[in-house]
mmCIF file of C-alpha atoms in Angstrom:
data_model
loop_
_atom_site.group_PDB
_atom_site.id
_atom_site.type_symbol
_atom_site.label_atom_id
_atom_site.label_comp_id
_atom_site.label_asym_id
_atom_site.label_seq_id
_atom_site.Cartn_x
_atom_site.Cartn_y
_atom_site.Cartn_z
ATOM 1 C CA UNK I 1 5.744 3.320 22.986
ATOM 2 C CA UNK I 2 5.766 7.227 22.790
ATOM 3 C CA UNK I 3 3.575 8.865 20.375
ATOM 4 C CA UNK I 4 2.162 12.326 19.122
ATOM 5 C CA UNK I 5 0.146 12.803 22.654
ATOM 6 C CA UNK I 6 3.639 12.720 24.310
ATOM 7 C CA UNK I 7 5.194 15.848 22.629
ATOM 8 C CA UNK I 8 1.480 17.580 23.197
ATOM 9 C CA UNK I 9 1.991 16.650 27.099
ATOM 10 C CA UNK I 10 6.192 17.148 27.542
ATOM 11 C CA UNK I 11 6.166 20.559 25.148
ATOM 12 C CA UNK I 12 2.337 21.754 26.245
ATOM 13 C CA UNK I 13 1.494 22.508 22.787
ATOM 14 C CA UNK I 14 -2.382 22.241 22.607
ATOM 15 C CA UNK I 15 -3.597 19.296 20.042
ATOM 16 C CA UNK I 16 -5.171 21.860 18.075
ATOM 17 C CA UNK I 17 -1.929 23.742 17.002
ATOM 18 C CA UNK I 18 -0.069 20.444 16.559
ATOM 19 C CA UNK I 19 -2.710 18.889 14.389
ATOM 20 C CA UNK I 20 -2.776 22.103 12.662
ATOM 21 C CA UNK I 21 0.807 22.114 11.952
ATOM 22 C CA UNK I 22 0.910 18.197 11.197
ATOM 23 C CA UNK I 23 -1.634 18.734 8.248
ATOM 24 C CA UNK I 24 0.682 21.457 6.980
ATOM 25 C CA UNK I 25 3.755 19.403 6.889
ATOM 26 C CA UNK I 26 1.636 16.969 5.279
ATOM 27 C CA UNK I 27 1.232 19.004 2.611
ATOM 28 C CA UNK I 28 4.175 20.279 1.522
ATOM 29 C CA UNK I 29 5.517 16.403 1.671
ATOM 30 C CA UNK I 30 2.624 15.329 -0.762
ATOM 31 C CA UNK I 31 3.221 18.581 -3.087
ATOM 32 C CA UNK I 32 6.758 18.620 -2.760
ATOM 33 C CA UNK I 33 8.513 18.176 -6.637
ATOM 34 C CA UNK I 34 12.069 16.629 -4.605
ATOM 35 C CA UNK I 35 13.135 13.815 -6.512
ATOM 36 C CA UNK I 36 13.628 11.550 -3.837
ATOM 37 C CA UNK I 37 9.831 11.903 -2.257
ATOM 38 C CA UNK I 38 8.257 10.984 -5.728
ATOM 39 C CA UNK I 39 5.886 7.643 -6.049
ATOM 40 C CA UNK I 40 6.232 6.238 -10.004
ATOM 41 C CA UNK I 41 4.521 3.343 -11.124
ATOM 42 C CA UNK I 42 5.961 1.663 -14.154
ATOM 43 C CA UNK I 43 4.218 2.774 -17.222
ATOM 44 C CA UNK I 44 6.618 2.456 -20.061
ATOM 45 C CA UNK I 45 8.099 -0.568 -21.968
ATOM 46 C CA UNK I 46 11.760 0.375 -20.275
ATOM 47 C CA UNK I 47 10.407 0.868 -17.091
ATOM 48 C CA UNK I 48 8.675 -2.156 -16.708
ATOM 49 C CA UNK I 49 11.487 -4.070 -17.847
ATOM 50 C CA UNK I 50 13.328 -2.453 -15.426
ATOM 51 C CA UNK I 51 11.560 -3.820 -12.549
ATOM 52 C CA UNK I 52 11.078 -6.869 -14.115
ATOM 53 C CA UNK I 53 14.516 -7.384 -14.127
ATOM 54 C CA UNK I 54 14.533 -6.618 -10.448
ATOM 55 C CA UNK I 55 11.883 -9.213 -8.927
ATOM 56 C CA UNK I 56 13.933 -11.875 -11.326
ATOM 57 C CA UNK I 57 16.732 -11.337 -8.927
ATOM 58 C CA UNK I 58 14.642 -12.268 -6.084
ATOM 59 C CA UNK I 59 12.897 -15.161 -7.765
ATOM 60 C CA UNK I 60 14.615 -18.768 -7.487
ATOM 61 C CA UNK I 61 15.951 -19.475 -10.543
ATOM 62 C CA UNK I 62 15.248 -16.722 -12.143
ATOM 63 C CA UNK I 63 11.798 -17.726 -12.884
ATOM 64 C CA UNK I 64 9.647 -14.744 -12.319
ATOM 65 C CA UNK I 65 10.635 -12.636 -15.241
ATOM 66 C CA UNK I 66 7.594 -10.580 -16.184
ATOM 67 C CA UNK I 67 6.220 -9.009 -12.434
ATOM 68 C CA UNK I 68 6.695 -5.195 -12.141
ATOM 69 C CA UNK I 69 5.118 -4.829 -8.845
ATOM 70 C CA UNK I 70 3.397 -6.737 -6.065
ATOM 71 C CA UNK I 71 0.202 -5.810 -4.778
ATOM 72 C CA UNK I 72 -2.002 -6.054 -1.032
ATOM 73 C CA UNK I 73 -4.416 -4.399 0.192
ATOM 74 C CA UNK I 74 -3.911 -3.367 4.121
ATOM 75 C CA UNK I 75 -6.676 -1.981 6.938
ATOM 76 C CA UNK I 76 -5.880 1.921 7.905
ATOM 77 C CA UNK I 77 -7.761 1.762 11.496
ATOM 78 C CA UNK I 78 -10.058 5.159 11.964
ATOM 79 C CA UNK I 79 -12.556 6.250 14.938
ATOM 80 C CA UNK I 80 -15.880 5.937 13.779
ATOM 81 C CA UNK I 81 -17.199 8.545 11.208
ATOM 82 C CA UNK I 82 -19.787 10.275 11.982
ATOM 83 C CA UNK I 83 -22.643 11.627 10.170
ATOM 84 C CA UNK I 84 -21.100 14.966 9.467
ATOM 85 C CA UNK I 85 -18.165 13.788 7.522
ATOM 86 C CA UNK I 86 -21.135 12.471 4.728
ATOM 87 C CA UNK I 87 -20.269 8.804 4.883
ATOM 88 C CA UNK I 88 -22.062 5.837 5.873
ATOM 89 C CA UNK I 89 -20.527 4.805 8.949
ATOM 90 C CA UNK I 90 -21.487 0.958 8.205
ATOM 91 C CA UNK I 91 -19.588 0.812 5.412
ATOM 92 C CA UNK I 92 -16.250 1.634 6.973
ATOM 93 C CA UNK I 93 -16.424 -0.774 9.389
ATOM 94 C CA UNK I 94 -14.483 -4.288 8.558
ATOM 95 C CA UNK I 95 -15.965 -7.447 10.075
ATOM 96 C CA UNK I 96 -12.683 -9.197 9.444
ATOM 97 C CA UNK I 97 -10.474 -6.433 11.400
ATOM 98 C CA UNK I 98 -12.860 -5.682 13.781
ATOM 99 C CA UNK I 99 -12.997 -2.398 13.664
ATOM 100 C CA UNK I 100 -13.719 0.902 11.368
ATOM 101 C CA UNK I 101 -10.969 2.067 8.784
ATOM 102 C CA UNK I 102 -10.146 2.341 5.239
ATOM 103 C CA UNK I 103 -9.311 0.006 2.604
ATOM 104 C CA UNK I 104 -5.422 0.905 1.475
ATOM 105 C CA UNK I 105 -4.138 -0.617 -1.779
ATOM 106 C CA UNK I 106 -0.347 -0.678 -2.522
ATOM 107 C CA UNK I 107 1.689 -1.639 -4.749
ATOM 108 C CA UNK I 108 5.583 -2.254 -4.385
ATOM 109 C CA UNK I 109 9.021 -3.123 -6.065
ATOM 110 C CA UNK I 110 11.203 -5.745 -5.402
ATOM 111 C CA UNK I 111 13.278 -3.881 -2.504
ATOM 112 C CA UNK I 112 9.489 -3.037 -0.516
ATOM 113 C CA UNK I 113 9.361 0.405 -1.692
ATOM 114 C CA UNK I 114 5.687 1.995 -2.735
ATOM 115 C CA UNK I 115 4.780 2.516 -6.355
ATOM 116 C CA UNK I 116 1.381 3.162 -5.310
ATOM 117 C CA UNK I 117 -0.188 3.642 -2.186
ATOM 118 C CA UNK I 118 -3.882 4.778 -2.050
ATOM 119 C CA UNK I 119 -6.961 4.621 -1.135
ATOM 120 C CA UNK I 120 -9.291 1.761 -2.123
ATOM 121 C CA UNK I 121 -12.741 2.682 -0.793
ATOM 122 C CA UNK I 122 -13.992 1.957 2.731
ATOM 123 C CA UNK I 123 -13.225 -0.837 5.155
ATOM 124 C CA UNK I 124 -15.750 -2.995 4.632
ATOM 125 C CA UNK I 125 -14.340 -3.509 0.710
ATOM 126 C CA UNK I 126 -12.748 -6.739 0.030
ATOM 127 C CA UNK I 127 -8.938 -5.956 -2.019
ATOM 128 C CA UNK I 128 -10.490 -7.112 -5.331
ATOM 129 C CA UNK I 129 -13.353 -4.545 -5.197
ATOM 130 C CA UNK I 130 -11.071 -1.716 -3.921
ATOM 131 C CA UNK I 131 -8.222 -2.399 -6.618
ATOM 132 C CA UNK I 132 -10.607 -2.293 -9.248
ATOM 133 C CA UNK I 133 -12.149 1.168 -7.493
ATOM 134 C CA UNK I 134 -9.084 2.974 -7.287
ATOM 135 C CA UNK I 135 -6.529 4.027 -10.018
ATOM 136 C CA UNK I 136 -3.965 1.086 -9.328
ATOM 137 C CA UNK I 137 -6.376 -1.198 -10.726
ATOM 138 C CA UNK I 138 -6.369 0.736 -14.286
ATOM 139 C CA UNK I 139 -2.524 1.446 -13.850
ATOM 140 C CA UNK I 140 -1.959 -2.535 -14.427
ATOM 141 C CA UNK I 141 -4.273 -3.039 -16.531
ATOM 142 C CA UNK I 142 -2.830 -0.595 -18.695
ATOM 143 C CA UNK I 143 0.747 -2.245 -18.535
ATOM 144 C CA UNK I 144 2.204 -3.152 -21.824
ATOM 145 C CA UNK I 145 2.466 -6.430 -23.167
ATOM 146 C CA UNK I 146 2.826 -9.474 -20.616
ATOM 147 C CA UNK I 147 3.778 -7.325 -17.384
ATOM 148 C CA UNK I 148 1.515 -7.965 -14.436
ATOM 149 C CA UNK I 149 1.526 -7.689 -10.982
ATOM 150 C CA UNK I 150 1.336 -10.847 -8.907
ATOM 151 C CA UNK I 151 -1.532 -10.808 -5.527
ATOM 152 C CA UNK I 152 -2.284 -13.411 -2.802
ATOM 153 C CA UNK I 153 -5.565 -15.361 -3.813
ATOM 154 C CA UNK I 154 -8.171 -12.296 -2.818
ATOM 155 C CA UNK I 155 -7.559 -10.958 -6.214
ATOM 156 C CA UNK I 156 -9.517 -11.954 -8.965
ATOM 157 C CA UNK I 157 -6.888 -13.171 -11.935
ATOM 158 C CA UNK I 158 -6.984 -10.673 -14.953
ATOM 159 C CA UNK I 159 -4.836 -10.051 -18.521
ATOM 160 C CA UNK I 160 -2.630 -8.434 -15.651
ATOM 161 C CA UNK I 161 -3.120 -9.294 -12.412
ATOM 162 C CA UNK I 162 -1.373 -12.914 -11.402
ATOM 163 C CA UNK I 163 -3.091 -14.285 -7.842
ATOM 164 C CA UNK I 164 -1.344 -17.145 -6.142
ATOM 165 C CA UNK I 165 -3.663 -20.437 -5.863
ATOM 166 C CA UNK I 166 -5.316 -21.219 -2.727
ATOM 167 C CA UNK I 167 -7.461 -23.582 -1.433
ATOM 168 C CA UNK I 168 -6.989 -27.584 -2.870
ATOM 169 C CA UNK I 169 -5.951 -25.426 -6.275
ATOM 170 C CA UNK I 170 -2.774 -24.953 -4.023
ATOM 171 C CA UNK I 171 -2.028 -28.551 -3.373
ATOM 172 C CA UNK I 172 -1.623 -28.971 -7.282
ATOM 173 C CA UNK I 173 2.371 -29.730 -7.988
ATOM 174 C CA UNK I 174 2.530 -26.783 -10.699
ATOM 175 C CA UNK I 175 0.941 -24.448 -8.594
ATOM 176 C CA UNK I 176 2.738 -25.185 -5.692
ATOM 177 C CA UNK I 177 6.259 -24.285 -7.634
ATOM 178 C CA UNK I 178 4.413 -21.491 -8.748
ATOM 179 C CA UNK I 179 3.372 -20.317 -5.339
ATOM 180 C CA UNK I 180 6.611 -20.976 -3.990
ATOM 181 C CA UNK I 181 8.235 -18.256 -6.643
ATOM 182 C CA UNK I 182 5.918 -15.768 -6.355
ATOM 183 C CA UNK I 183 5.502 -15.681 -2.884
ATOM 184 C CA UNK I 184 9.502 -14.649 -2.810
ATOM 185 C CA UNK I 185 8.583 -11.530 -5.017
ATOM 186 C CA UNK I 186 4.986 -10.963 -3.231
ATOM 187 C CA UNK I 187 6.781 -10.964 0.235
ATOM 188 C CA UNK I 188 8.014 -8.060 -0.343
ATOM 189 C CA UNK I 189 4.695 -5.483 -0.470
ATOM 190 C CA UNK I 190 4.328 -7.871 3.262
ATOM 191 C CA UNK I 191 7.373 -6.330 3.844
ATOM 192 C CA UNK I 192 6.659 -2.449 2.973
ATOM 193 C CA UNK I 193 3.404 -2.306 4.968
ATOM 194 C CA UNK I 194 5.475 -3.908 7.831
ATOM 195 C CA UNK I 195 8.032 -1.406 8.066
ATOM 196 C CA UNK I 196 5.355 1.154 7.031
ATOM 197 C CA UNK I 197 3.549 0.179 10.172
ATOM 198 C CA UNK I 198 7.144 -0.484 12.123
ATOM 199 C CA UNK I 199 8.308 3.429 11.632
ATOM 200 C CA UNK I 200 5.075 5.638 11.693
ATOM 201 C CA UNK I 201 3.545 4.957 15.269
ATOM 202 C CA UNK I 202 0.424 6.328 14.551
ATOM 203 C CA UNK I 203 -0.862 3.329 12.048
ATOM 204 C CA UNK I 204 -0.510 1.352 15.316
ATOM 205 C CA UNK I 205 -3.679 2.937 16.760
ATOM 206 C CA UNK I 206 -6.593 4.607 14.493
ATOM 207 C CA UNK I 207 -5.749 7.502 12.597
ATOM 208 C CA UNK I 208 -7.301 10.765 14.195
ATOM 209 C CA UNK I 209 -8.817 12.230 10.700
ATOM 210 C CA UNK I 210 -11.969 12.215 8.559
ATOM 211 C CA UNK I 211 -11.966 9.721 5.592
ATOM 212 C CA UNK I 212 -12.064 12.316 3.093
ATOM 213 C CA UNK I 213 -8.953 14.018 4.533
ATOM 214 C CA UNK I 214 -7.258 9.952 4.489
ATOM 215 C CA UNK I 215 -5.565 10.435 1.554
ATOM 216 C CA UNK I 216 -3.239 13.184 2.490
ATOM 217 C CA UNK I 217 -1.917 11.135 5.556
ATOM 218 C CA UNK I 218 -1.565 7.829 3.313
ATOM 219 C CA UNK I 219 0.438 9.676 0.308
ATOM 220 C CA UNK I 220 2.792 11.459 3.023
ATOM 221 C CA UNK I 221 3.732 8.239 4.832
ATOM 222 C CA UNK I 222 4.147 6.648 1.490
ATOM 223 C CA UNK I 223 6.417 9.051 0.261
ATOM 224 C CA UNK I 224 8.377 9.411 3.295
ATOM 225 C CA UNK I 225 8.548 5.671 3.551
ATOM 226 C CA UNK I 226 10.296 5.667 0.228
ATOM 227 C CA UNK I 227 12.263 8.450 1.338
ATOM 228 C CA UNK I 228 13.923 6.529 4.613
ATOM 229 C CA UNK I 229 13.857 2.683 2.618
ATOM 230 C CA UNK I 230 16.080 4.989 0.124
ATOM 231 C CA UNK I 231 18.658 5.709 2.826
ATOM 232 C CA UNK I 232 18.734 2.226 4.059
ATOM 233 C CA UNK I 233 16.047 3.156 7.039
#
């Protein structure tokens, strides 16, 4: 599939200049004020009830009725770091993926589109570690009364954080109804990093920037994703 390398070949621009420019777009995406290219998480008693109300749509029977977000945690594939960039290259690399990269924690609504996207720490962190590391973690804890986001079974369960059962605990009749609602609202954060992935070619390879610089490129894609689910994209 064509990427960035393909518009540095066809319109000779040198990868300097166009990496130069990308970071610039970047930035005016991540600092624009537009309405439309604006993350919110739900903080207040409406807004949670708000998207509440819309996971309860998804869930059979109406059962789910307290979920304002789902949550993941998804493998941003870098080049190694190097010395330089003040990181311990060890640490970003994931055993599980193979390969070095960043730990990226999102959160969704019920129609896949990001209410947080950030970083959680380097690759080697497992999701529980890096959602308790980066400000999503505090952002549900902090929800009001019984609103909580719902995780696959990496998560450790909190006042606010629901995990689906695995292992035999998933075999257990209750749990398995239980499972088999939330998994129709936690499908959907599957869904966001899948058409995250689907439209920005460059998550398909490793991401050409230093892990301190990460964050940029992950709040621009999230807001941009957003910005096309929004039109229907």
């Amino acid at each position: 599939e064509p990427d960035f390398t393909d518009v540095l070949a066809f319109c000779g621009v040198p990868t300097k200049l166009f990496c130069q420019v990308a970071m610039e777009t970047v930035h005016v995406i991540i600092e624009s004020k537009a309405p439309e290219l604006q993350i919110k998480f739900p903080k207040t008693e409406d807004e949670c009830l708000a998207a509440a109300c819309g996971f309860q749509t998804i869930s059979y029977q109406q059962a789910i009725d307290t979920c304002v977000c789902v949550i993941d945690g998804y493998h941003l594939a870098m080049d190694e770091p190097t010395d330089a960039e003040n990181c311990v290259p060890d640490e970003f690399f994931s055993t599980f993926d193979d390969c070095y990269g960043i730990n990226i924690q999102g959160a969704s609504d019920h129609q896949g589109r990001f209410l947080y996207l950030g970083i959680g720490g380097p690759g080697s962190r497992e999701d529980d570690e890096a959602l308790v590391e980066c400000p999503l973690g505090d952002l549900i804890e902090n929800l009001p009364g019984n609103f909580c986001a719902i995780s696959d079974c990496g998560y450790v369960p909190t006042e606010h954080v629901i995990p689906m059962f695995g292992d035999d605990r998933a075999a257990i009749p209750q749990n398995k109804d239980f499972n088999f609602r939330a998994a129709q609202c936690r499908y959907q954060i599957a869904h966001a990093f899948g058409v995250m992935v689907e439209h920005w070619t460059l998550l398909q390879g490793t991401l050409p920037c230093c892990p301190t610089e990460a964050w940029r490129f992950v709040e621009c894609v999230a807001r941009l994703h957003n910005f096309c689910m929004g039109w229907g994209d």
